[in-house]
Short mmCIF file of C-alpha atoms in Angstrom, two decimals:
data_model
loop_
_atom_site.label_atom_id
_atom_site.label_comp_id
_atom_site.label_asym_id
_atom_site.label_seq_id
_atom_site.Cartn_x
_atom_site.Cartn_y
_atom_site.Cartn_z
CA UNK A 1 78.37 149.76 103.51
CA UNK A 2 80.58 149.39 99.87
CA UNK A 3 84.11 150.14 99.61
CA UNK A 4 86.55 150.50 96.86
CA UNK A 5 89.72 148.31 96.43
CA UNK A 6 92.36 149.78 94.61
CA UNK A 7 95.15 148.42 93.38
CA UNK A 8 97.57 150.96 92.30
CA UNK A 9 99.59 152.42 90.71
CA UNK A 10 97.34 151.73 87.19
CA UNK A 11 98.02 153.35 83.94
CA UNK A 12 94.91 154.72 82.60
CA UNK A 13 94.12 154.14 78.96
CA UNK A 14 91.47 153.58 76.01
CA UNK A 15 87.95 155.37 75.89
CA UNK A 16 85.49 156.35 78.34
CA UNK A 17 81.96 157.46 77.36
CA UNK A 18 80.39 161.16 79.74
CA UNK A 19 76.91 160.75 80.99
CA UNK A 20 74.54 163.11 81.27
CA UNK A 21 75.05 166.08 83.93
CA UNK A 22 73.31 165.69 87.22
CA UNK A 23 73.71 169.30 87.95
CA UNK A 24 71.37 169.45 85.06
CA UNK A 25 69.21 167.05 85.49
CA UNK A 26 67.94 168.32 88.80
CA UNK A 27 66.45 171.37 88.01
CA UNK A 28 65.24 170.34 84.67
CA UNK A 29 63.45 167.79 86.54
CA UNK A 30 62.18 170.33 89.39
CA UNK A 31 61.02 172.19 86.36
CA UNK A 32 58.87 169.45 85.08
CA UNK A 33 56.30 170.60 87.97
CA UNK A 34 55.25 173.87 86.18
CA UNK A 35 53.90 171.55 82.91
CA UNK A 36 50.14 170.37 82.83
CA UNK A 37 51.35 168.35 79.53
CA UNK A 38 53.54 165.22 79.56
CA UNK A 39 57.39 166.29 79.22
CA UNK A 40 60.27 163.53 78.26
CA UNK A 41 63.45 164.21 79.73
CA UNK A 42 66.34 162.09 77.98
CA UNK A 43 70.34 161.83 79.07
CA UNK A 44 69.69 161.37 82.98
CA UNK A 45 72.49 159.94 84.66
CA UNK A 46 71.59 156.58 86.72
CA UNK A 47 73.04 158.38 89.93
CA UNK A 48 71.42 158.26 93.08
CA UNK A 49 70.62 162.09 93.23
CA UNK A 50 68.60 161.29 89.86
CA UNK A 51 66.83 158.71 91.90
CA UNK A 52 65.53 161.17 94.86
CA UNK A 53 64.76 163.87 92.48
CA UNK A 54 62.22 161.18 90.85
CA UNK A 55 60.96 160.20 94.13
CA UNK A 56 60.17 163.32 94.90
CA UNK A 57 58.64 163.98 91.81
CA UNK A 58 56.38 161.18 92.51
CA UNK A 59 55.37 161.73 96.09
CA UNK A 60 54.35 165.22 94.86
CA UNK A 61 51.70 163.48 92.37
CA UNK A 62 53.90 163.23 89.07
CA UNK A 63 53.51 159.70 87.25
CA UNK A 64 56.80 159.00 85.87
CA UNK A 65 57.61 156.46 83.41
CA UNK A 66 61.18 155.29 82.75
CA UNK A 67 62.67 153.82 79.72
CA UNK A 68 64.88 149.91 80.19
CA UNK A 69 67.97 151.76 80.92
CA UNK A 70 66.49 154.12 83.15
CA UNK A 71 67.79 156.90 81.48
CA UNK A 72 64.91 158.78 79.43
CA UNK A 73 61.99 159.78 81.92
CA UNK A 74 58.15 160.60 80.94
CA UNK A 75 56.76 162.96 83.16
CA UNK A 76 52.96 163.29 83.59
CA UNK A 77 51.65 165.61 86.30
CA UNK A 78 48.14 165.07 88.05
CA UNK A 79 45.98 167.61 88.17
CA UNK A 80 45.63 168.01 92.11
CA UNK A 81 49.24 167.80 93.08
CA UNK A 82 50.74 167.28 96.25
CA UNK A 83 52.66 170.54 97.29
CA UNK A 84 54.55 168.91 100.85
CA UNK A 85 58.06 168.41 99.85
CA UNK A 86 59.33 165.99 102.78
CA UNK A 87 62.18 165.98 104.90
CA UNK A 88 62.42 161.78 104.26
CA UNK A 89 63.22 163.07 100.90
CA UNK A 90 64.89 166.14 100.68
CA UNK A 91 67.64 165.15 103.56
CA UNK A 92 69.71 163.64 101.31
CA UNK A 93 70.26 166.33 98.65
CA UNK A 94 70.48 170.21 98.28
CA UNK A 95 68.92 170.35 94.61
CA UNK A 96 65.55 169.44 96.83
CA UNK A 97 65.04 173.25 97.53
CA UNK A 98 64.70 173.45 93.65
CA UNK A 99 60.98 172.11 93.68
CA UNK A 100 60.03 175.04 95.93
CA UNK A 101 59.92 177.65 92.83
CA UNK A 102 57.97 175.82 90.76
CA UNK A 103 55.42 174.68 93.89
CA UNK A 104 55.09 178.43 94.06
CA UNK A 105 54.64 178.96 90.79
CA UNK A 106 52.15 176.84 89.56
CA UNK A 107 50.24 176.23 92.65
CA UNK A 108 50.76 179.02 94.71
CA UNK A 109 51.19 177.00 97.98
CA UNK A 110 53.77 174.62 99.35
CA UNK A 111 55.51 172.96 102.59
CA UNK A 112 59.44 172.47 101.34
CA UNK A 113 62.10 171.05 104.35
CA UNK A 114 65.62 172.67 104.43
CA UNK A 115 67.70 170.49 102.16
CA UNK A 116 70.80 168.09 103.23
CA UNK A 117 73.19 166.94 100.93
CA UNK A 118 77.37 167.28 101.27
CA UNK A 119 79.15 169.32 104.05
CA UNK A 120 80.76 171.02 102.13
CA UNK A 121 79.98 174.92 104.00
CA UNK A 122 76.66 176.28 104.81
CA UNK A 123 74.91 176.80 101.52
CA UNK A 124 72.13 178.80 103.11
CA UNK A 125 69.06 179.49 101.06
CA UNK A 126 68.20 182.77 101.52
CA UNK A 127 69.16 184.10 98.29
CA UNK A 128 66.34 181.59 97.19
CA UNK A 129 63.93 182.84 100.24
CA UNK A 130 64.54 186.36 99.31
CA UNK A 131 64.13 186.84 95.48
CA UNK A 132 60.94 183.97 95.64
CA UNK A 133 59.78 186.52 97.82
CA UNK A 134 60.43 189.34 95.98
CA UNK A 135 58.34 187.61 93.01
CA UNK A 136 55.61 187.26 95.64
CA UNK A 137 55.57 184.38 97.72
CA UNK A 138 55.42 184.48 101.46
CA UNK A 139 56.93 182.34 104.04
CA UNK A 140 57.72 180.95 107.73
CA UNK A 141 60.38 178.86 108.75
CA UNK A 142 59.11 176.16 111.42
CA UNK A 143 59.91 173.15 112.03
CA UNK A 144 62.72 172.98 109.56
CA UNK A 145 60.13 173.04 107.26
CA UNK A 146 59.71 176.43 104.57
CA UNK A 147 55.76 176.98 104.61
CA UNK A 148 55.14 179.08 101.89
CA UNK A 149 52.65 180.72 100.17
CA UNK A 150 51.59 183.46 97.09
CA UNK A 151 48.03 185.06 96.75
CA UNK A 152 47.34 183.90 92.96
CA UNK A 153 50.05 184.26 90.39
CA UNK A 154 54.08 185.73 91.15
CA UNK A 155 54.58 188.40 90.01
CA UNK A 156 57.70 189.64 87.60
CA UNK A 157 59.93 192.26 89.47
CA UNK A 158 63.75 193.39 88.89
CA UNK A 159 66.20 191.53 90.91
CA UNK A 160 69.62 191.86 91.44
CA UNK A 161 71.37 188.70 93.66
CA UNK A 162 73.39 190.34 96.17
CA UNK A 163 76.17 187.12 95.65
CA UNK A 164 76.22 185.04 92.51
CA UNK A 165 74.01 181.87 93.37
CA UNK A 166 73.78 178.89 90.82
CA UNK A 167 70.71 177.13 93.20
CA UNK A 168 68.82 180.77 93.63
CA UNK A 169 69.49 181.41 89.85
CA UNK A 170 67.83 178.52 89.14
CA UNK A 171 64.75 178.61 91.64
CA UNK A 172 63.94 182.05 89.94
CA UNK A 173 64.32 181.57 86.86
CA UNK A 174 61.88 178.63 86.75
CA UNK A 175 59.32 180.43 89.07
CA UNK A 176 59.43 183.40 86.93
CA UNK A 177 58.16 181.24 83.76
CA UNK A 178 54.58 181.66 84.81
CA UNK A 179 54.96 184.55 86.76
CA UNK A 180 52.82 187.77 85.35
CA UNK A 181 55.10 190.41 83.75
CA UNK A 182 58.55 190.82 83.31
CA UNK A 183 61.48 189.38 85.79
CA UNK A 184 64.99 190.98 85.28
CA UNK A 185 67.13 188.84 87.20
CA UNK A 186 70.82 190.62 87.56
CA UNK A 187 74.22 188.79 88.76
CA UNK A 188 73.22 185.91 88.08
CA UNK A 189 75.20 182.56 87.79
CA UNK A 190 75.72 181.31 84.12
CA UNK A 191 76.67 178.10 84.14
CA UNK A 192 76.50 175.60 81.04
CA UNK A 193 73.61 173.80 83.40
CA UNK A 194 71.65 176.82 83.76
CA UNK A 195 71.91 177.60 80.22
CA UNK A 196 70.60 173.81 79.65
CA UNK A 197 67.74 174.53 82.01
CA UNK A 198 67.12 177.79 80.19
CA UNK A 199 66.86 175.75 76.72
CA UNK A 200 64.81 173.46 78.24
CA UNK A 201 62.18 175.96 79.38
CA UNK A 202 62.07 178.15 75.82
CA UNK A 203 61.49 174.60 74.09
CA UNK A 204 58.29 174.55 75.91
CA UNK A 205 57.34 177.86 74.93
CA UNK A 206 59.21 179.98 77.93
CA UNK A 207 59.98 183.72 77.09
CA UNK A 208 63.68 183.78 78.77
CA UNK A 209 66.62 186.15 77.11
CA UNK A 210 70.41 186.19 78.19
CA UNK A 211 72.41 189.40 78.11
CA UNK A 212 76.13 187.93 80.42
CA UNK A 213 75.30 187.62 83.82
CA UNK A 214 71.47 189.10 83.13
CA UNK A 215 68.11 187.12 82.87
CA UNK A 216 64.68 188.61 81.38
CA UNK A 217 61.63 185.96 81.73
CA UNK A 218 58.46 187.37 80.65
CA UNK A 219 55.69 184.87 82.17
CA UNK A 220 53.27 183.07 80.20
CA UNK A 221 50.46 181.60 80.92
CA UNK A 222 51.70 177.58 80.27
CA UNK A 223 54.08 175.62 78.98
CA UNK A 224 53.86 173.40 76.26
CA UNK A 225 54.35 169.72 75.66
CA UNK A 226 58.74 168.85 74.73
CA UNK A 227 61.46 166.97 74.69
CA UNK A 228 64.96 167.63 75.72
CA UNK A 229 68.41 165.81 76.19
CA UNK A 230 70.51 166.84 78.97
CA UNK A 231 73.95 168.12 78.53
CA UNK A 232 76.94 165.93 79.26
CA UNK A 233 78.45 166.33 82.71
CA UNK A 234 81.44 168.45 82.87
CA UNK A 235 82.60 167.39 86.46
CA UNK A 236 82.61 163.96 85.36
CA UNK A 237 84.15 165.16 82.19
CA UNK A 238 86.95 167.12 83.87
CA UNK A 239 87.76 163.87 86.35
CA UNK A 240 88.50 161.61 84.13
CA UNK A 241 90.61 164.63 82.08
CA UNK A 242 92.66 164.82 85.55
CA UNK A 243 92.76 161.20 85.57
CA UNK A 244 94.69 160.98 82.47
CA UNK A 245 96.68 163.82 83.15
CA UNK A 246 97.53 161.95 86.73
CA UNK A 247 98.45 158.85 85.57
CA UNK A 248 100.50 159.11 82.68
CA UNK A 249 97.22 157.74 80.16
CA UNK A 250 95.87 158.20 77.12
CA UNK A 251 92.25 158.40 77.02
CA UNK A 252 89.50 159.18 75.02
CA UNK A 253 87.23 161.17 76.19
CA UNK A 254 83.32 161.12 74.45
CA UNK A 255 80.55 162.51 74.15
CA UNK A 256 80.72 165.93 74.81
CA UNK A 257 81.44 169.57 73.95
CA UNK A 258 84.28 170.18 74.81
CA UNK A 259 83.68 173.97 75.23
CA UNK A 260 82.05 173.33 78.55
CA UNK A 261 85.63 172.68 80.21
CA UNK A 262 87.63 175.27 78.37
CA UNK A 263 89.22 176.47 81.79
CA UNK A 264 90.04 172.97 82.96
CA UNK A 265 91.49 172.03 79.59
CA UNK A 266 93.98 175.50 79.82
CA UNK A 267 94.66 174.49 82.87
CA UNK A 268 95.87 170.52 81.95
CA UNK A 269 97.53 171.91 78.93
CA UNK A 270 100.01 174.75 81.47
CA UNK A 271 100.79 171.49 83.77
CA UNK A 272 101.59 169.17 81.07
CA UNK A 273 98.92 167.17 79.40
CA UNK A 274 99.03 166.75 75.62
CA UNK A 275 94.69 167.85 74.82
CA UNK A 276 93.00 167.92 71.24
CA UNK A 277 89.49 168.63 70.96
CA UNK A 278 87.25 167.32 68.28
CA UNK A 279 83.45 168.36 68.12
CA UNK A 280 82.24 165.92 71.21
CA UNK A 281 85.47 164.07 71.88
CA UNK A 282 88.66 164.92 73.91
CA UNK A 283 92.07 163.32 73.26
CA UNK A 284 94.29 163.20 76.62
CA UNK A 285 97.87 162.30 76.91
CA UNK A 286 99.34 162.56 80.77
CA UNK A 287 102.61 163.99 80.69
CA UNK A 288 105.89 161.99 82.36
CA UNK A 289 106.41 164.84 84.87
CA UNK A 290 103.61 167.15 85.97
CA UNK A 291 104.24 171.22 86.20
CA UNK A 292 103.09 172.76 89.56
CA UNK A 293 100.81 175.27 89.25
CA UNK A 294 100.80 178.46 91.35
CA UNK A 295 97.38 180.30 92.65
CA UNK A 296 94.64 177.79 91.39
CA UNK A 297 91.63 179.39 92.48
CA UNK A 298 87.94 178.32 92.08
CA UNK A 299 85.33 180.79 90.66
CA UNK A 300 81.93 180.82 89.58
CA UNK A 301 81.77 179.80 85.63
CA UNK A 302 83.94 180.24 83.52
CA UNK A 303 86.61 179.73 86.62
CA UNK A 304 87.74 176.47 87.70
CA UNK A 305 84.76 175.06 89.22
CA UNK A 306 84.90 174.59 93.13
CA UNK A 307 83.49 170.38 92.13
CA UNK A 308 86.67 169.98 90.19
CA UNK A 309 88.74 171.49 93.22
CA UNK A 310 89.82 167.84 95.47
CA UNK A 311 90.80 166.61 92.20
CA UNK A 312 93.22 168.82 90.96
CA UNK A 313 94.06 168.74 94.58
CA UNK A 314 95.70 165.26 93.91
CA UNK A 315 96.88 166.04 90.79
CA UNK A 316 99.25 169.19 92.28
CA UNK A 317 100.41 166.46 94.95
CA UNK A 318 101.65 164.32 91.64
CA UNK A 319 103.80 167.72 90.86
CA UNK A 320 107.62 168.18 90.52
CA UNK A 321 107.34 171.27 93.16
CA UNK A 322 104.93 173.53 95.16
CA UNK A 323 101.71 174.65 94.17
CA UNK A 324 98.25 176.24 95.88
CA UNK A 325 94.83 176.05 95.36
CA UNK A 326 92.07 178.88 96.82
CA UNK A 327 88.41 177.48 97.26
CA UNK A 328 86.52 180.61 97.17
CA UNK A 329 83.17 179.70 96.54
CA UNK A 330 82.35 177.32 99.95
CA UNK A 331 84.04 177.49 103.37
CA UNK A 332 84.34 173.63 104.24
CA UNK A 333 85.81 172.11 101.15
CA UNK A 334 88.78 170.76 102.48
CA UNK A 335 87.81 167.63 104.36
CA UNK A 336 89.39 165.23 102.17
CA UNK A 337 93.11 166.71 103.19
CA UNK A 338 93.15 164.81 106.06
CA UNK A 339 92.36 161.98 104.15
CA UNK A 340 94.95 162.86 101.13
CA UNK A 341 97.71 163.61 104.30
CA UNK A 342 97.44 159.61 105.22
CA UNK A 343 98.46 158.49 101.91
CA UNK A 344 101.73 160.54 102.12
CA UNK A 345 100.73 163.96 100.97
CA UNK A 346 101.98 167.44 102.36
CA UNK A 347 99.65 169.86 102.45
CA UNK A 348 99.51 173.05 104.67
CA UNK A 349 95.70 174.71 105.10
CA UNK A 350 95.68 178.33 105.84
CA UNK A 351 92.32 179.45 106.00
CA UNK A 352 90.76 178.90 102.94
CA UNK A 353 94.09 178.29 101.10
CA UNK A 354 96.24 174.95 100.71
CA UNK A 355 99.77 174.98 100.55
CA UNK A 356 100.59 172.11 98.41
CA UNK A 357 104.33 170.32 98.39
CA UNK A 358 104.26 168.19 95.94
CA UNK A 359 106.82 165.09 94.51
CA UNK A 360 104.45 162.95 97.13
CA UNK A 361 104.57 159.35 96.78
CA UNK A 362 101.12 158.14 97.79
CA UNK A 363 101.40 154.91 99.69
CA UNK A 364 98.02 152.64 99.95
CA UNK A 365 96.07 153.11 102.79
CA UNK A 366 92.73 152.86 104.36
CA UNK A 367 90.29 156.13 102.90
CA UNK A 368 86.73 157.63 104.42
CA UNK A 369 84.88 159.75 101.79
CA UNK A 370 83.58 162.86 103.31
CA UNK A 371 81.61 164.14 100.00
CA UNK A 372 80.86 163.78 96.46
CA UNK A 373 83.38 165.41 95.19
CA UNK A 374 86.16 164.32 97.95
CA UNK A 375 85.28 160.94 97.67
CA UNK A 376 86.30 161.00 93.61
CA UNK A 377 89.49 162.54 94.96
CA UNK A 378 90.38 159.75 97.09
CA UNK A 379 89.67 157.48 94.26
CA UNK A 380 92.41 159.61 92.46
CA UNK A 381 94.88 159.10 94.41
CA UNK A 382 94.40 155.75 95.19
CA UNK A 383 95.28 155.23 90.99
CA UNK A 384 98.39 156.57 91.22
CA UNK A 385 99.34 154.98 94.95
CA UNK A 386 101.98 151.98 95.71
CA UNK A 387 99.87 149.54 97.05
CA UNK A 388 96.61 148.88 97.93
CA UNK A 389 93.80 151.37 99.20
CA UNK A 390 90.20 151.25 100.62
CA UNK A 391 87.95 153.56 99.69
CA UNK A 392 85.08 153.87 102.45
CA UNK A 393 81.30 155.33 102.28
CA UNK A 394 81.66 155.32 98.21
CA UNK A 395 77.36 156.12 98.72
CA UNK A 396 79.17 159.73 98.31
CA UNK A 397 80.74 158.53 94.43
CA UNK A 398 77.02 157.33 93.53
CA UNK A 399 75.62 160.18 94.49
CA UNK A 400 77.03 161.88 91.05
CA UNK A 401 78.91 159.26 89.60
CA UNK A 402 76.98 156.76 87.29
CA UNK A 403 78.57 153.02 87.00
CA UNK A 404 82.14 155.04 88.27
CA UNK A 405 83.90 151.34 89.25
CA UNK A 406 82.88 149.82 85.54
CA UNK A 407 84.13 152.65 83.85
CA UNK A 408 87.16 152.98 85.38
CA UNK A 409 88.00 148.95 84.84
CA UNK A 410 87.61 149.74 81.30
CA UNK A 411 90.32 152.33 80.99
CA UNK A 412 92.63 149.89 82.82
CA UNK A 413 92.01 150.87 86.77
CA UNK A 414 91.93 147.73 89.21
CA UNK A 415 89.43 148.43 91.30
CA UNK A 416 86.47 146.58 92.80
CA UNK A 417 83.84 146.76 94.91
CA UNK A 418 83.18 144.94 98.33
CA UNK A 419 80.59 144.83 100.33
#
């Protein structure tokens, strides 16, 4: 299994190029399912959730043919497709349950397994089960597998999500496309990613209309032949922003609108990082001491996104005094303070609050990534550490990361890889 060796502390500095957003990627690729005419997909990260989406893709019946860099995707769907989503397959990653909308949709039958993916909290998905339902479908749970079912076409209803989901959003939204009628979808999540999903769909012909946290679809019959580029990915975006702000750099950031990390870039400005934004670049300067920061809490978007939350984590360690950060949005998203604690930092956990001391001095040590996100966190701290650390299980980084270790090397991080 890789690791990570770090060699810190490293001062971070020169230009780093985004990729494309994962978060987006998946359901625009779940969505390819609903097309009967070939869709390219451009902009897809070379992550390894990218990678199982595809494979899924395929083992349903889609040919898929990928450009030399692997990062534009032609999608052409058979017409008898395969509607068994496997548990081989959708083990690994949440954004599975996304194919079971568009299964529904378009072929009115399908056998999807409860997804896997980080444990990050329980991330049940019964806000999908529920408003599928509502639209028409039917279902049994057995097996860990969802069988599911609709007699002929969805159909559009009004449906209000009891708790702001960004997964259920999704599922709907794409199984409404060809549902008959009109679907009102209320309280819904409106992240950039759903918005690029959105744009996605009315480029094919899709009849979908935002008013805030509201969603009208009116179904058609099919979707036309397109093209679309996935948005940059503003996790990845507002790491390396965190990064610079950590360890005293000055970085570049490209390829991007800036606009999709507003919040973060507030927030980087209050603790001491110099930010200017051009049209799709950022210009970073760390600052020589870093302001704690009071009440951090995560939120649905436009908040401080709950994948952004480890990081700045690390960052309020780096402080000159206390800070605390609320994760409000999943229940088991502190597993990488045990991990932080071993490196030399103080942090206190009450419930789903962390007390943060700050003025640490991380010493190297030996690190286990827990998740995704966590994982990147480590990595963090590791940067800005006296000595050298291992980073363990970085499967987690690749997961959303693409080439993380090559980047980093660039901007002036020693790090490598061993096997």
């Amino acid at each position: 299994m890789d690791k990570f060796l770090i060699n810190g502390p490293c001062k971070i500095k020169g230009k780093v190029s985004i990729s494309g957003s994962k978060n987006a990627s998946l359901p625009i690729l779940a969505a390819t399912l609903l097309f009967d005419k070939p869709v390219i997909i451009k902009n897809l990260p070379r992550v390894r959730d990218i990678d199982t989406m595809l494979n899924l893709l395929k083992s349903l019946g889609s040919k898929i043919i990928l450009s030399k860099d692997r990062k534009t995707a032609k999608i052409i769907n058979k017409k008898n497709m395969k509607t068994f989503a496997s548990y081989s397959l959708v083990k690994t990653m949440r954004g599975s349950i996304l194919v079971l909308g568009p299964l529904i949709s378009k072929f009115h039958k399908s056998k999807t397994s409860l997804p896997g993916g980080c444990l990050i909290g329980a991330r049940p998905v019964n806000y999908h089960l529920s408003a599928l339902k509502k639209l028409g479908m039917e279902y049994k749970i057995r097996d860990g597998y969802i069988l599911a079912k609709s007699n002929g076409r969805l159909k559009g209803k009004k449906i209000n999500f009891p708790k702001i989901s960004v997964g259920a959003t999704e599922n709907s939204i794409i199984a409404a496309c060809l549902a008959r009628g009109k679907t009102i979808l209320k309280n819904c999540a409106v992240e950039p990613e759903i918005k690029d999903l959105t744009k996605f769909l009315s480029q094919a012909g899709a009849n979908i209309k935002w008013s805030g946290r509201t969603c009208t679809i009116i179904g058609v019959n099919s979707l036309n032949q397109t093209s679309h580029t996935v948005m940059a990915d503003r996790i990845e975006a507002g790491t390396f922003c965190v990064a610079a702000t950590l360890a005293k750099g000055n970085l570049q950031i490209k390829n991007l609108d800036p606009n999709i990390i507003n919040t973060e870039i507030e927030l980087l400005k209050k603790v001491g990082a110099k930010i200017k934004t051009l049209d799709n670049k950022i210009f970073i300067k760390g600052p020589d001491k870093i302001k704690p920061i009071q009440n951090i809490k995560t939120k649905e978007f436009p908040g401080i996104p709950t994948d952004l939350q480890a990081q700045l984590m690390v960052l309020m360690c780096k402080s000159v005094g206390k800070s605390s950060i609320t994760e409000s949005i999943f229940e088991n998203r502190f597993m990488h303070v045990a991990e932080l604690q071993r490196l030399g930092a103080k942090i206190n956990i009450q419930n789903n609050k962390a007390l943060i001391e700050g003025n640490t001095k991380f010493i190297g040590a030996e690190l286990m990534s827990s998740d995704l996100r966590a994982s990147v966190a480590l990595v963090l701290a590791a940067i800005v550490a006296n000595g050298k650390s291992i980073v363990g299980r970085v499967y987690h980084l690749e997961r959303g990361y693409e080439n993380i270790e090559n980047k980093l090397q660039k901007i002036g991080v020693k790090i490598k890889r061993l096997k």
